[in-house]
Short mmCIF file of C-alpha atoms in Angstrom, two decimals:
data_model
loop_
_atom_site.label_atom_id
_atom_site.label_comp_id
_atom_site.label_asym_id
_atom_site.label_seq_id
_atom_site.Cartn_x
_atom_site.Cartn_y
_atom_site.Cartn_z
CA SER A 1 -0.02 -0.01 0.21
CA ARG A 2 3.17 1.90 0.82
CA PHE A 3 3.95 1.77 -3.11
CA GLY A 4 0.70 3.27 -4.36
CA VAL A 5 0.39 6.07 -1.89
CA ALA A 6 3.86 6.66 -3.41
CA LEU A 7 3.11 6.54 -6.99
CA SER A 8 -0.40 8.42 -6.29
CA LEU A 9 2.44 10.95 -4.93
CA VAL A 10 4.28 11.16 -8.36
CA ALA A 11 1.58 10.83 -10.77
CA ALA A 12 -0.16 13.62 -9.08
CA PHE A 13 2.89 16.06 -9.00
CA VAL A 14 3.52 15.50 -12.29
CA VAL A 15 0.17 16.62 -13.64
CA ILE A 16 1.35 19.75 -11.35
CA ILE A 17 4.21 20.45 -13.34
CA VAL A 18 2.70 19.58 -15.98
CA ILE A 19 -0.68 21.54 -16.45
CA SER A 20 -0.17 25.47 -15.71
CA ASP A 21 -3.13 26.86 -15.65
CA PRO A 22 -5.05 24.89 -12.21
CA PHE A 23 -8.06 24.97 -13.57
CA LYS A 24 -8.32 23.14 -16.34
CA GLY A 25 -6.23 20.37 -13.99
CA LEU A 26 -8.95 20.42 -11.85
CA ILE A 27 -11.32 19.94 -15.02
CA TYR A 28 -9.36 16.92 -15.91
CA SER A 29 -9.42 14.67 -12.95
CA GLN A 30 -12.52 15.03 -12.04
CA MET A 31 -12.98 13.86 -15.64
CA ALA A 32 -10.73 10.97 -15.05
CA LEU A 33 -13.19 10.61 -11.62
CA SER A 34 -15.64 10.36 -13.59
CA ILE A 35 -14.71 7.83 -16.06
CA GLN A 36 -13.76 5.16 -13.05
CA LEU A 37 -17.09 5.72 -10.57
CA PRO A 38 -18.76 3.65 -12.81
CA PHE A 39 -16.83 1.01 -11.53
CA THR A 40 -16.89 1.32 -8.16
CA VAL A 41 -20.77 1.87 -8.22
CA PHE A 42 -21.81 -1.40 -9.74
CA LEU A 43 -19.08 -3.64 -7.88
CA GLN A 44 -20.38 -1.91 -4.27
CA VAL A 45 -24.24 -2.64 -5.76
CA ARG A 46 -23.10 -6.37 -7.36
CA LEU A 47 -20.67 -7.38 -3.21
CA THR A 48 -23.76 -6.12 -0.78
CA SER A 49 -26.51 -7.98 -3.25
CA SER A 50 -24.15 -11.35 -3.15
CA GLU A 51 -24.99 -13.99 -0.46
CA LYS A 52 -21.50 -15.04 -0.20
CA VAL A 53 -20.13 -11.99 0.57
CA MET A 54 -22.61 -10.05 2.89
CA GLY A 55 -25.02 -13.36 3.93
CA LYS A 56 -28.35 -11.85 5.52
CA PHE A 57 -27.44 -8.45 5.35
CA ARG A 58 -27.86 -8.67 2.02
CA ASN A 59 -29.38 -6.15 -0.16
CA SER A 60 -32.44 -7.48 -1.11
CA ARG A 61 -33.90 -7.87 -4.72
CA SER A 62 -35.49 -4.62 -4.76
CA THR A 63 -33.53 -2.63 -3.82
CA LYS A 64 -30.79 -4.30 -5.85
CA TRP A 65 -32.25 -2.97 -9.01
CA LEU A 66 -32.72 0.35 -7.54
CA LEU A 67 -29.61 1.14 -6.68
CA TYR A 68 -28.27 -0.77 -10.82
CA ALA A 69 -30.95 2.05 -11.88
CA ILE A 70 -29.48 5.23 -9.89
CA GLY A 71 -25.51 3.30 -10.91
CA ALA A 72 -26.93 4.09 -14.77
CA LEU A 73 -29.05 7.91 -13.86
CA VAL A 74 -24.97 9.08 -12.86
CA THR A 75 -23.41 6.52 -15.33
CA TRP A 76 -25.45 8.15 -18.52
CA LEU A 77 -24.44 12.09 -16.83
CA ASN A 78 -20.86 10.90 -16.13
CA VAL A 79 -21.24 10.21 -19.90
CA MET A 80 -22.87 12.82 -20.65
CA LEU A 81 -20.44 15.32 -19.24
CA PHE A 82 -17.14 13.29 -20.77
CA VAL A 83 -18.35 14.08 -23.62
CA SER A 84 -20.10 17.54 -23.65
CA PHE A 85 -16.42 18.41 -22.53
CA PHE A 86 -15.28 17.93 -26.60
#
């Protein structure tokens, strides 16, 4: 985990040096996060809906599909943001 933290710090430092406009750098970082977000959301819904992982505390079927619908909406909004930037 220390290697991951060091790698993140080095990457952030390189980005700070390369990008001269801080506002543009913030926009780029938020776009990168919006691309990563759907992977995290859908993985979390899958894990919290799994009986193997959560046991009796897993999501109900209706909650699972509601969460998938919300994840799809967030993904669609992120794609629209990404498209509007270009």
